[in-house]
Amino acid sequence: MARMVRELSGPRGTGRFGAAATDLGYPALTNHGYTITIFGDSFDERVGGPGWRSPIGLRQSNRDIERGIDWDNAIGGAYAKQMINYRHSGGPDSGKLPDGFTNIPCDLIHLPDGRFMMTTFAIKAWGPVTEGRSWETFHSRMWTSTDEHGENWVRSWDVERDHGNFDFPNAGIWRHFQNNSMILWPGEDHVYIYGTNSGRWHGGGIHLARVSWRTMWERSTYEFFGRDSSGAWGWNACGPADPIIAPTIPDGAIGELGTQVIDGTVVLSYLDGPLGAVTRAAPRPEGPWTPPRVQVSWREEPFLYAPTIHPYSSLNRAQMLLSAWPHDENGTEFYGVRQWEVSLRGVGWADLESTPARESIAGLADPRSGEPLRGELHPILDRIPLDERIAVLADCSDDGVQRDHIERVCRDGYPH
């Protein structure tokens, strides 16, 4: 059962560094052992007030996170500074180039050679203006820091082309990586990048790319995971990048996502349409994936978004950072990040072998038998009867309120 542990925003949390109002909160483990958590649009005291900047970063080292995450210091000193150099241009639905209305952080990673890499996306319009009924970005951009503790950041350059900014343009295959999250897989040189189309794209899924950490600024070295003409999954420099995970509810929208390696397992966390904040796990970066486990539903947190697991977590006892913004004509009571305790245990992919939903991957080995796997990357839950689909999802939950919520949204769709 999920349990709210602490409000991480507010005067006694992020407010200690001049950012009482802030959202997102994506934690990344550094080579030094502490974490850097990056936040989105941040304000001195209240959303829309003075001190607007994005992103900001806070460092944290306490390992007893079950009792609450505590911030040690901020990038920038006593007052958390905007980590990257750009100008907020245009309005919320009329962002202007070169940098857009605001730059929202996606993820941060610390490479083996000590270099930091961070990605952000530039907002063109916050309104639901795309064919996916979502907001729109100009691009996602990579930034880098060679400082020992990531204090100063510059744009990352595309060394193979015009030596301009290394952007993931919102076009072609790169449009699938506007919102993205990165992991280094132990024993490999690859950075795996999970991505979605801009915003919360109705009917869109999660895509996967990889690149050597040594060549992240060389575009020709990126590979994308997709099906070939025979339907088999594999890596290809030109794509395609087919969705490795789809929304659980038909025409649902997958929102902000986070990725961590926890106890040797890949853990994805994301907003899964009307289900709420969910996690899936896999034995390798490609999959195959467990069914979604609802961690926090809309009934528990009606305005949730951007779930991410803290890297100090374990599979049995994990800590999730989750944003909320209950804004309406009556004003905003809370704009910030809360810490929730969750469990990453649940029904595994092997448990679905007796159902039509049990499918797997070509080109990978079954972690139990070593035999090659074929088929899809995740359980295709809409291919099984509704009652069985509800049962599979409910088996991933240990909470009666969540089970009731799962059945309701599977039968009726969005709760609000």
CSV table of N, CA and C in Angstrom, one decimal, residues 21-22 41-53 101 325 332 335:
chain,number,residue,atom,x,y,z
A,21,ALA,N,8.0,26.7,-4.3
A,21,ALA,CA,7.1,26.2,-5.3
A,21,ALA,C,7.9,25.6,-6.4
A,22,THR,N,7.8,24.3,-6.6
A,22,THR,CA,8.6,23.6,-7.7
A,22,THR,C,7.9,22.3,-8.0
A,41,ASP,N,9.7,24.1,-13.5
A,41,ASP,CA,9.4,25.6,-13.2
A,41,ASP,C,9.4,25.8,-11.7
A,42,SER,N,10.3,26.7,-11.2
A,42,SER,CA,10.4,26.9,-9.8
A,42,SER,C,10.3,28.4,-9.5
A,43,PHE,N,9.7,28.7,-8.3
A,43,PHE,CA,9.5,30.0,-7.9
A,43,PHE,C,9.8,30.2,-6.4
A,44,ASP,N,10.1,31.4,-6.0
A,44,ASP,CA,10.6,31.7,-4.7
A,44,ASP,C,9.6,31.2,-3.6
A,45,GLU,N,8.3,31.6,-3.8
A,45,GLU,CA,7.3,31.3,-2.8
A,45,GLU,C,6.0,30.6,-3.3
A,46,ARG,N,5.5,31.0,-4.5
A,46,ARG,CA,4.3,30.4,-5.1
A,46,ARG,C,4.4,30.4,-6.6
A,47,VAL,N,3.6,29.4,-7.1
A,47,VAL,CA,3.7,29.3,-8.6
A,47,VAL,C,3.1,30.5,-9.3
A,48,GLY,N,3.8,31.0,-10.3
A,48,GLY,CA,3.5,32.2,-10.9
A,48,GLY,C,4.0,33.5,-10.3
A,49,GLY,N,4.7,33.3,-9.1
A,49,GLY,CA,5.3,34.5,-8.4
A,49,GLY,C,6.7,34.8,-8.9
A,50,PRO,N,7.4,35.6,-8.1
A,50,PRO,CA,8.8,36.0,-8.5
A,50,PRO,C,9.7,34.8,-8.4
A,51,GLY,N,10.9,35.0,-9.1
A,51,GLY,CA,12.0,34.0,-9.0
A,51,GLY,C,11.8,32.8,-9.9
A,52,TRP,N,11.1,33.0,-11.1
A,52,TRP,CA,10.9,31.9,-12.0
A,52,TRP,C,12.2,31.5,-12.7
A,53,ARG,N,12.5,30.2,-12.5
A,53,ARG,CA,13.6,29.6,-13.3
A,53,ARG,C,13.4,28.1,-13.4
A,101,PHE,N,9.2,28.9,-24.5
A,101,PHE,CA,8.6,29.6,-23.3
A,101,PHE,C,9.3,29.2,-22.1
A,325,TRP,N,-0.5,19.4,-8.8
A,325,TRP,CA,-0.8,20.9,-9.0
A,325,TRP,C,-2.3,21.0,-9.1
A,332,THR,N,-4.6,28.0,-6.1
A,332,THR,CA,-3.7,26.8,-6.0
A,332,THR,C,-3.4,26.5,-4.5
A,335,TYR,N,1.5,23.3,-5.1
A,335,TYR,CA,2.2,23.1,-6.3
A,335,TYR,C,3.6,22.6,-5.9
